[in-house]
GROMACS .gro file of C-alpha atoms in nm:
model
  389
    1MET     CA    1  -2.958  -4.117 -20.640
    2PRO     CA    2  -2.805  -4.359 -20.892
    3ILE     CA    3  -2.433  -4.422 -20.882
    4ARG     CA    4  -2.207  -4.619 -21.107
    5GLY     CA    5  -2.068  -4.945 -20.981
    6GLY     CA    6  -1.817  -5.049 -21.248
    7ARG     CA    7  -1.896  -5.382 -21.412
    8ARG     CA    8  -2.175  -5.438 -21.162
    9GLY     CA    9  -2.369  -5.156 -21.328
   10ARG     CA   10  -2.595  -4.927 -21.138
   11ARG     CA   11  -2.740  -4.962 -20.789
   12VAL     CA   12  -2.960  -4.735 -20.587
   13MET     CA   13  -2.863  -4.608 -20.243
   14ASP     CA   14  -3.183  -4.649 -20.042
   15GLU     CA   15  -3.026  -4.513 -19.726
   16GLU     CA   16  -2.703  -4.356 -19.615
   17GLU     CA   17  -2.430  -4.580 -19.485
   18PRO     CA   18  -2.375  -4.538 -19.109
   19LEU     CA   19  -2.084  -4.325 -19.003
   20PRO     CA   20  -1.787  -4.502 -18.839
   21GLU     CA   21  -1.863  -4.337 -18.504
   22GLU     CA   22  -2.223  -4.460 -18.524
   23VAL     CA   23  -2.103  -4.815 -18.588
   24GLU     CA   24  -1.867  -4.790 -18.292
   25MET     CA   25  -2.145  -4.656 -18.069
   26GLU     CA   26  -2.371  -4.947 -18.162
   27GLU     CA   27  -2.096  -5.199 -18.095
   28ASN     CA   28  -2.030  -5.039 -17.756
   29LEU     CA   29  -2.403  -5.051 -17.681
   30ARG     CA   30  -2.422  -5.421 -17.769
   31ARG     CA   31  -2.121  -5.493 -17.551
   32GLU     CA   32  -2.267  -5.299 -17.260
   33LEU     CA   33  -2.605  -5.467 -17.292
   34GLN     CA   34  -2.444  -5.810 -17.308
   35ASN     CA   35  -2.234  -5.751 -16.997
   36LYS     CA   36  -2.521  -5.603 -16.802
   37PHE     CA   37  -2.823  -5.808 -16.902
   38LYS     CA   38  -2.724  -6.142 -17.055
   39PRO     CA   39  -2.644  -6.309 -16.718
   40MET     CA   40  -2.989  -6.210 -16.596
   41PHE     CA   41  -3.157  -6.354 -16.904
   42ASP     CA   42  -2.950  -6.670 -16.863
   43GLU     CA   43  -3.099  -6.725 -16.519
   44HIS     CA   44  -3.441  -6.758 -16.681
   45GLY     CA   45  -3.332  -7.027 -16.925
   46ARG     CA   46  -3.408  -7.060 -17.295
   47GLU     CA   47  -3.774  -6.971 -17.257
   48GLY     CA   48  -3.690  -6.611 -17.172
   49LEU     CA   49  -3.864  -6.353 -16.958
   50PRO     CA   50  -4.244  -6.363 -16.921
   51LEU     CA   51  -4.365  -6.068 -17.126
   52LYS     CA   52  -4.647  -5.964 -16.895
   53ASN     CA   53  -4.427  -5.980 -16.586
   54LEU     CA   54  -4.156  -5.778 -16.759
   55ARG     CA   55  -4.405  -5.511 -16.859
   56ASP     CA   56  -4.549  -5.490 -16.507
   57GLU     CA   57  -4.203  -5.460 -16.356
   58LEU     CA   58  -4.100  -5.194 -16.606
   59ILE     CA   59  -4.404  -4.990 -16.507
   60ASP     CA   60  -4.326  -5.040 -16.138
   61GLU     CA   61  -3.972  -4.921 -16.201
   62GLY     CA   62  -4.101  -4.601 -16.362
   63ILE     CA   63  -4.065  -4.662 -16.735
   64THR     CA   64  -4.393  -4.480 -16.806
   65GLU     CA   65  -4.241  -4.162 -16.670
   66HIS     CA   66  -4.033  -4.158 -16.989
   67ILE     CA   67  -4.231  -4.364 -17.242
   68PRO     CA   68  -4.614  -4.383 -17.274
   69ASP     CA   69  -4.771  -4.710 -17.160
   70ASP     CA   70  -4.912  -4.787 -17.506
   71ARG     CA   71  -4.569  -4.746 -17.659
   72VAL     CA   72  -4.413  -4.979 -17.400
   73ARG     CA   73  -4.676  -5.243 -17.480
   74GLU     CA   74  -4.619  -5.199 -17.853
   75LEU     CA   75  -4.242  -5.237 -17.822
   76LEU     CA   76  -4.263  -5.550 -17.609
   77VAL     CA   77  -4.521  -5.716 -17.834
   78ARG     CA   78  -4.308  -5.638 -18.138
   79ALA     CA   79  -4.000  -5.775 -17.961
   80ASP     CA   80  -4.180  -6.104 -17.898
   81GLY     CA   81  -4.117  -6.220 -18.252
   82ASP     CA   82  -4.241  -6.578 -18.208
   83GLY     CA   83  -4.551  -6.477 -18.012
   84ASP     CA   84  -4.486  -6.711 -17.717
   85ALA     CA   85  -4.546  -6.436 -17.457
   86HIS     CA   86  -4.179  -6.450 -17.356
   87ILE     CA   87  -3.886  -6.235 -17.463
   88THR     CA   88  -3.550  -6.401 -17.517
   89TYR     CA   89  -3.212  -6.235 -17.500
   90LYS     CA   90  -3.190  -6.229 -17.880
   91GLU     CA   91  -3.529  -6.061 -17.907
   92PHE     CA   92  -3.430  -5.817 -17.636
   93MET     CA   93  -3.111  -5.719 -17.821
   94GLU     CA   94  -3.303  -5.663 -18.143
   95MET     CA   95  -3.550  -5.439 -17.963
   96MET     CA   96  -3.279  -5.235 -17.793
   97THR     CA   97  -3.071  -5.183 -18.107
   98ARG     CA   98  -3.340  -5.166 -18.375
   99ASP     CA   99  -3.683  -5.063 -18.247
  100LEU     CA  100  -3.606  -4.796 -17.989
  101THR     CA  101  -3.530  -4.433 -18.040
  102LYS     CA  102  -3.225  -4.295 -17.865
  103ALA     CA  103  -3.436  -4.143 -17.585
  104GLU     CA  104  -3.638  -4.464 -17.540
  105ARG     CA  105  -3.322  -4.671 -17.530
  106SER     CA  106  -3.182  -4.454 -17.253
  107ALA     CA  107  -3.505  -4.484 -17.054
  108PHE     CA  108  -3.516  -4.862 -17.091
  109ARG     CA  109  -3.156  -4.902 -16.984
  110SER     CA  110  -3.217  -4.696 -16.671
  111VAL     CA  111  -3.492  -4.923 -16.536
  112LEU     CA  112  -3.458  -5.257 -16.713
  113ARG     CA  113  -3.198  -5.416 -16.488
  114ASP     CA  114  -3.409  -5.379 -16.173
  115ALA     CA  115  -3.715  -5.501 -16.360
  116ILE     CA  116  -3.542  -5.818 -16.482
  117ALA     CA  117  -3.398  -5.886 -16.137
  118ASP     CA  118  -3.745  -5.867 -15.986
  119ILE     CA  119  -3.876  -6.144 -16.209
  120LEU     CA  120  -3.611  -6.397 -16.123
  121PRO     CA  121  -3.760  -6.738 -16.050
  122LYS     CA  122  -3.953  -6.707 -15.725
  123HIS     CA  123  -3.735  -6.946 -15.528
  124MET     CA  124  -3.426  -6.742 -15.618
  125ARG     CA  125  -3.594  -6.415 -15.520
  126GLU     CA  126  -3.720  -6.538 -15.184
  127ASP     CA  127  -3.473  -6.806 -15.079
  128PHE     CA  128  -3.112  -6.700 -15.019
  129ILE     CA  129  -2.992  -7.060 -14.997
  130ALA     CA  130  -3.116  -7.127 -15.352
  131ASN     CA  131  -2.852  -6.883 -15.479
  132TYR     CA  132  -2.555  -7.094 -15.367
  133THR     CA  133  -2.379  -7.240 -15.668
  134CYS     CA  134  -2.042  -7.392 -15.758
  135CYS     CA  135  -2.067  -7.272 -16.117
  136PRO     CA  136  -1.835  -7.095 -16.154
  137PRO     CA  137  -1.627  -7.249 -15.875
  138PRO     CA  138  -1.502  -7.027 -15.590
  139ILE     CA  139  -1.159  -6.971 -15.741
  140PHE     CA  140  -1.043  -6.665 -15.548
  141MET     CA  141  -1.037  -6.806 -15.196
  142ILE     CA  142  -0.867  -7.123 -15.318
  143THR     CA  143  -0.610  -6.928 -15.520
  144ILE     CA  144  -0.519  -6.678 -15.248
  145SER     CA  145  -0.487  -6.961 -14.996
  146LEU     CA  146  -0.251  -7.154 -15.225
  147VAL     CA  147  -0.038  -6.842 -15.279
  148GLU     CA  148  -0.013  -6.788 -14.902
  149ILE     CA  149   0.092  -7.151 -14.852
  150ILE     CA  150   0.359  -7.133 -15.122
  151ILE     CA  151   0.511  -6.813 -14.984
  152PHE     CA  152   0.507  -6.953 -14.631
  153VAL     CA  153   0.686  -7.271 -14.742
  154VAL     CA  154   0.950  -7.073 -14.932
  155TYR     CA  155   1.038  -6.861 -14.629
  156ALA     CA  156   1.021  -7.163 -14.397
  157MET     CA  157   1.287  -7.330 -14.611
  158GLU     CA  158   1.503  -7.017 -14.602
  159LEU     CA  159   1.480  -6.994 -14.222
  160LYS     CA  160   1.531  -7.365 -14.159
  161ASP     CA  161   1.903  -7.345 -14.076
  162THR     CA  162   1.902  -7.002 -13.913
  163SER     CA  163   1.863  -6.886 -13.554
  164ASN     CA  164   1.499  -6.804 -13.630
  165PRO     CA  165   1.349  -7.126 -13.772
  166VAL     CA  166   0.979  -7.162 -13.830
  167THR     CA  167   0.801  -7.339 -13.544
  168ALA     CA  168   0.441  -7.357 -13.431
  169ASN     CA  169   0.439  -6.998 -13.302
  170SER     CA  170   0.759  -6.835 -13.425
  171GLY     CA  171   0.973  -6.781 -13.728
  172VAL     CA  172   0.886  -6.472 -13.926
  173PRO     CA  173   1.108  -6.336 -14.206
  174THR     CA  174   1.141  -5.977 -14.090
  175TYR     CA  175   1.377  -5.914 -14.382
  176SER     CA  176   1.104  -5.990 -14.635
  177PRO     CA  177   0.996  -5.708 -14.868
  178LEU     CA  178   0.639  -5.828 -14.811
  179ILE     CA  179   0.601  -5.774 -14.436
  180TYR     CA  180   0.468  -5.441 -14.307
  181LEU     CA  181   0.739  -5.244 -14.125
  182PRO     CA  182   0.662  -4.900 -13.977
  183LYS     CA  183   1.005  -4.767 -14.070
  184ARG     CA  184   0.950  -4.859 -14.436
  185ARG     CA  185   0.596  -4.730 -14.478
  186TYR     CA  186   0.694  -4.549 -14.797
  187GLU     CA  187   0.700  -4.891 -14.965
  188ALA     CA  188   0.325  -4.880 -15.008
  189TRP     CA  189   0.288  -5.237 -15.131
  190ARG     CA  190   0.361  -5.359 -14.778
  191PHE     CA  191   0.016  -5.239 -14.670
  192ILE     CA  192  -0.119  -5.527 -14.883
  193THR     CA  193   0.155  -5.789 -14.907
  194TYR     CA  194   0.191  -5.837 -14.532
  195MET     CA  195  -0.098  -6.082 -14.567
  196PHE     CA  196   0.141  -6.333 -14.728
  197ILE     CA  197   0.373  -6.348 -14.425
  198HIS     CA  198   0.287  -6.561 -14.121
  199GLN     CA  199   0.452  -6.627 -13.788
  200GLY     CA  200   0.460  -7.001 -13.739
  201TYR     CA  201   0.253  -7.296 -13.854
  202LEU     CA  202  -0.040  -7.228 -13.625
  203HIS     CA  203  -0.072  -6.874 -13.756
  204ILE     CA  204  -0.108  -6.971 -14.120
  205VAL     CA  205  -0.320  -7.281 -14.053
  206SER     CA  206  -0.568  -7.085 -13.844
  207ASN     CA  207  -0.590  -6.812 -14.106
  208LEU     CA  208  -0.638  -7.063 -14.388
  209VAL     CA  209  -0.912  -7.254 -14.208
  210PHE     CA  210  -1.073  -6.927 -14.109
  211GLN     CA  211  -1.080  -6.773 -14.456
  212LEU     CA  212  -1.184  -7.090 -14.638
  213LEU     CA  213  -1.474  -7.159 -14.401
  214LEU     CA  214  -1.594  -6.801 -14.432
  215GLY     CA  215  -1.488  -6.714 -14.785
  216LEU     CA  216  -1.602  -7.015 -14.985
  217PRO     CA  217  -1.973  -6.981 -14.895
  218LEU     CA  218  -1.958  -6.608 -14.965
  219GLU     CA  219  -1.797  -6.664 -15.302
  220MET     CA  220  -2.053  -6.929 -15.398
  221VAL     CA  221  -2.324  -6.662 -15.380
  222ASN     CA  222  -2.135  -6.345 -15.472
  223LYS     CA  223  -1.882  -6.466 -15.732
  224PHE     CA  224  -1.508  -6.420 -15.704
  225TRP     CA  225  -1.466  -6.053 -15.794
  226ARG     CA  226  -1.682  -5.923 -15.509
  227ILE     CA  227  -1.494  -6.132 -15.253
  228LEU     CA  228  -1.159  -6.034 -15.403
  229VAL     CA  229  -1.243  -5.664 -15.365
  230ILE     CA  230  -1.365  -5.699 -15.007
  231TYR     CA  231  -1.075  -5.922 -14.901
  232VAL     CA  232  -0.804  -5.697 -15.044
  233LEU     CA  233  -0.964  -5.376 -14.920
  234GLY     CA  234  -1.005  -5.541 -14.580
  235VAL     CA  235  -0.634  -5.621 -14.579
  236ILE     CA  236  -0.559  -5.256 -14.660
  237ALA     CA  237  -0.796  -5.131 -14.390
  238GLY     CA  238  -0.632  -5.367 -14.140
  239SER     CA  239  -0.281  -5.239 -14.207
  240LEU     CA  240  -0.393  -4.876 -14.209
  241ALA     CA  241  -0.573  -4.917 -13.876
  242HIS     CA  242  -0.266  -5.091 -13.735
  243SER     CA  243  -0.034  -4.817 -13.861
  244VAL     CA  244  -0.246  -4.551 -13.691
  245THR     CA  245  -0.262  -4.725 -13.352
  246ASP     CA  246   0.061  -4.930 -13.332
  247HIS     CA  247   0.319  -4.689 -13.466
  248ASP     CA  248   0.627  -4.902 -13.403
  249VAL     CA  249   0.499  -5.259 -13.445
  250ALA     CA  250   0.546  -5.472 -13.757
  251LEU     CA  251   0.247  -5.657 -13.901
  252ALA     CA  252   0.211  -5.998 -14.065
  253GLY     CA  253  -0.074  -6.235 -14.142
  254ALA     CA  254  -0.401  -6.237 -14.333
  255SER     CA  255  -0.619  -6.153 -14.034
  256GLY     CA  256  -0.732  -5.825 -14.190
  257GLY     CA  257  -0.872  -6.014 -14.487
  258CYS     CA  258  -1.019  -6.287 -14.266
  259TYR     CA  259  -1.200  -6.037 -14.049
  260ALA     CA  260  -1.320  -5.857 -14.360
  261LEU     CA  261  -1.496  -6.182 -14.450
  262ILE     CA  262  -1.669  -6.181 -14.111
  263GLY     CA  263  -1.781  -5.823 -14.170
  264ALA     CA  264  -1.898  -5.918 -14.519
  265HIS     CA  265  -2.106  -6.203 -14.377
  266ILE     CA  266  -2.269  -5.962 -14.132
  267ALA     CA  267  -2.339  -5.719 -14.417
  268SER     CA  268  -2.493  -5.999 -14.622
  269VAL     CA  269  -2.718  -6.089 -14.330
  270ILE     CA  270  -2.831  -5.727 -14.299
  271VAL     CA  271  -2.929  -5.680 -14.664
  272ASN     CA  272  -3.066  -6.032 -14.716
  273TRP     CA  273  -3.237  -6.080 -14.380
  274LYS     CA  274  -3.575  -6.178 -14.520
  275GLU     CA  275  -3.432  -6.408 -14.787
  276MET     CA  276  -3.212  -6.589 -14.535
  277ASN     CA  277  -3.516  -6.658 -14.318
  278TYR     CA  278  -3.710  -6.817 -14.605
  279LYS     CA  279  -3.886  -7.126 -14.459
  280CYS     CA  280  -3.623  -7.143 -14.185
  281PHE     CA  281  -3.873  -7.299 -13.944
  282GLU     CA  282  -4.037  -7.525 -14.202
  283GLY     CA  283  -3.741  -7.700 -14.359
  284SER     CA  284  -3.445  -7.900 -14.235
  285ILE     CA  285  -3.221  -7.826 -13.939
  286CYS     CA  286  -2.960  -7.708 -14.191
  287ARG     CA  287  -3.196  -7.439 -14.318
  288PHE     CA  288  -3.256  -7.323 -13.960
  289LEU     CA  289  -2.883  -7.310 -13.886
  290LEU     CA  290  -2.831  -7.097 -14.198
  291SER     CA  291  -3.106  -6.852 -14.107
  292ALA     CA  292  -3.021  -6.486 -14.049
  293PRO     CA  293  -3.053  -6.478 -13.667
  294VAL     CA  294  -2.839  -6.789 -13.623
  295ARG     CA  295  -2.574  -6.664 -13.865
  296LEU     CA  296  -2.559  -6.325 -13.697
  297THR     CA  297  -2.539  -6.478 -13.349
  298LEU     CA  298  -2.256  -6.711 -13.448
  299LEU     CA  299  -2.061  -6.438 -13.627
  300LEU     CA  300  -2.089  -6.190 -13.341
  301THR     CA  301  -2.010  -6.454 -13.079
  302PHE     CA  302  -1.698  -6.565 -13.261
  303SER     CA  303  -1.584  -6.208 -13.323
  304ILE     CA  304  -1.629  -6.110 -12.959
  305LEU     CA  305  -1.455  -6.420 -12.824
  306ASP     CA  306  -1.163  -6.400 -13.065
  307THR     CA  307  -1.115  -6.028 -13.009
  308GLY     CA  308  -1.135  -6.079 -12.633
  309ASN     CA  309  -0.869  -6.348 -12.654
  310ALA     CA  310  -0.651  -6.119 -12.863
  311VAL     CA  311  -0.690  -5.835 -12.612
  312TYR     CA  312  -0.595  -6.066 -12.326
  313ARG     CA  313  -0.288  -6.200 -12.504
  314ARG     CA  314  -0.183  -5.851 -12.609
  315PHE     CA  315  -0.220  -5.668 -12.278
  316PHE     CA  316  -0.249  -5.920 -11.993
  317ASP     CA  317  -0.057  -6.236 -12.087
  318ALA     CA  318   0.288  -6.205 -11.936
  319ASN     CA  319   0.413  -6.505 -12.134
  320ALA     CA  320   0.311  -6.373 -12.475
  321THR     CA  321   0.607  -6.348 -12.711
  322THR     CA  322   0.437  -6.149 -12.988
  323LYS     CA  323   0.200  -5.857 -13.009
  324ILE     CA  324  -0.130  -5.934 -13.178
  325GLY     CA  325  -0.247  -5.664 -13.419
  326ILE     CA  326  -0.590  -5.612 -13.267
  327SER     CA  327  -0.655  -5.296 -13.464
  328ALA     CA  328  -0.586  -5.486 -13.788
  329HIS     CA  329  -0.862  -5.729 -13.692
  330ILE     CA  330  -1.103  -5.446 -13.616
  331GLY     CA  331  -1.008  -5.255 -13.930
  332GLY     CA  332  -1.068  -5.561 -14.147
  333LEU     CA  333  -1.401  -5.634 -13.977
  334LEU     CA  334  -1.529  -5.280 -14.026
  335ALA     CA  335  -1.409  -5.276 -14.387
  336GLY     CA  336  -1.596  -5.597 -14.463
  337LEU     CA  337  -1.911  -5.460 -14.301
  338LEU     CA  338  -1.892  -5.119 -14.468
  339LEU     CA  339  -1.805  -5.253 -14.813
  340GLY     CA  340  -2.020  -5.563 -14.799
  341ILE     CA  341  -2.342  -5.362 -14.800
  342PRO     CA  342  -2.281  -5.189 -15.137
  343ILE     CA  343  -2.072  -5.463 -15.300
  344LEU     CA  344  -2.220  -5.799 -15.205
  345ARG     CA  345  -2.517  -5.945 -15.384
  346ASN     CA  346  -2.850  -5.821 -15.255
  347ILE     CA  347  -3.126  -6.059 -15.360
  348LYS     CA  348  -3.398  -5.795 -15.331
  349GLU     CA  349  -3.251  -5.447 -15.289
  350LEU     CA  350  -3.470  -5.198 -15.107
  351PRO     CA  351  -3.433  -4.820 -15.148
  352TRP     CA  352  -3.298  -4.773 -14.795
  353GLU     CA  353  -3.037  -5.043 -14.855
  354LYS     CA  354  -2.910  -4.863 -15.164
  355THR     CA  355  -2.879  -4.541 -14.965
  356LEU     CA  356  -2.708  -4.723 -14.680
  357GLY     CA  357  -2.458  -4.867 -14.927
  358TRP     CA  358  -2.352  -4.522 -15.043
  359VAL     CA  359  -2.319  -4.406 -14.682
  360THR     CA  360  -2.103  -4.701 -14.577
  361LEU     CA  361  -1.884  -4.666 -14.885
  362ALA     CA  362  -1.828  -4.299 -14.801
  363ILE     CA  363  -1.734  -4.390 -14.442
  364TYR     CA  364  -1.476  -4.641 -14.566
  365LEU     CA  365  -1.322  -4.387 -14.804
  366LEU     CA  366  -1.309  -4.126 -14.528
  367PHE     CA  367  -1.128  -4.370 -14.300
  368VAL     CA  368  -0.873  -4.459 -14.569
  369SER     CA  369  -0.814  -4.090 -14.645
  370PHE     CA  370  -0.765  -4.009 -14.277
  371ALA     CA  371  -0.523  -4.298 -14.226
  372MET     CA  372  -0.318  -4.199 -14.530
  373PHE     CA  373  -0.286  -3.840 -14.411
  374PHE     CA  374  -0.200  -3.963 -14.062
  375ASN     CA  375   0.078  -4.182 -14.200
  376GLY     CA  376   0.219  -3.889 -14.389
  377LEU     CA  377   0.197  -3.625 -14.117
  378TYR     CA  378   0.229  -3.796 -13.777
  379PRO     CA  379   0.581  -3.743 -13.636
  380GLY     CA  380   0.581  -4.034 -13.389
  381TYR     CA  381   0.680  -4.315 -13.624
  382PRO     CA  382   1.028  -4.474 -13.609
  383ASP     CA  383   1.292  -4.309 -13.823
  384THR     CA  384   1.250  -4.404 -14.186
  385ASP     CA  385   1.485  -4.674 -14.313
  386TRP     CA  386   1.597  -4.577 -14.662
  387THR     CA  387   1.835  -4.872 -14.699
  388PRO     CA  388   1.789  -5.039 -15.040
  389LEU     CA  389   1.631  -5.383 -15.031
   0.00000   0.00000   0.00000
């Protein structure tokens, strides 16, 4: 209907202006699509996704259960605005926000991610090693290592002129609000921050070498946030396991996080077994050494030897001056294994791997819940120290 527009005269409203909530919904949709799909389009370069491959993958993922095949073909052809048989990210966004009905949009979003992942360049789908990249750089492992070094140096300076100076194997600031102390378990942050406290130079050096050798390669494939989650949750699992088994022993060191990285490596081998074995007997010796069986053998051998050494020093070495938190090692290892399956990058996820990921996540959550209840209800802990810090 005509409306008056002041000095601009009359204009005709061809369509209703969108409601504010509709505008907000579209902006949220664009943001969600960008976060979810743009990185995957970026991996295909400027040319975009091959249209035929995308259509085939969409059908394999079950799109025709929701949208007729002819309609899928029509939408994709229309989206290919320049007719080059490829769909770019810009064309994809226009299709998702302009051409689809609400029901079609929901159906596409439910299957599109798996479809795009399946048409990654062949070498990236089949070859695990091809997925290593320093862009972005592995910032988490470097950052957490620097923080641990700084905190160690600060406490080493404080203890320098005391009766408990830092040496190769001694010198731990038991007064620190960061260390885990059984009698101050109500200070929940200690279940995480104990990783910043180390007993002697050898302790921190071994942990740093350990976590950098294991963590940097993981982060180069899985990006920083996945490794951050696994490392921190491994630290928590380590302290919880320790608190359940060693009721009156303090805990320091990043071994829970380090062993979580071992568990994460094992998880990565499990879900990427085929991709890690890509041309392992046809390429260089390096490719063979990075194959799944070799990785798994090395990881298990190291874990068994290190745990055996810890058991000996804890229970059979009469000259040992400290108690090694064996359960913290085991807790971190299991956390890395259980969480690595659902969290770490899976180059080609199979249905059973997705199911396994949910199962292992549930097991981790059950363990954490049990340990928390145990800490709250078990009467055998030392008397609580309520003294202010």
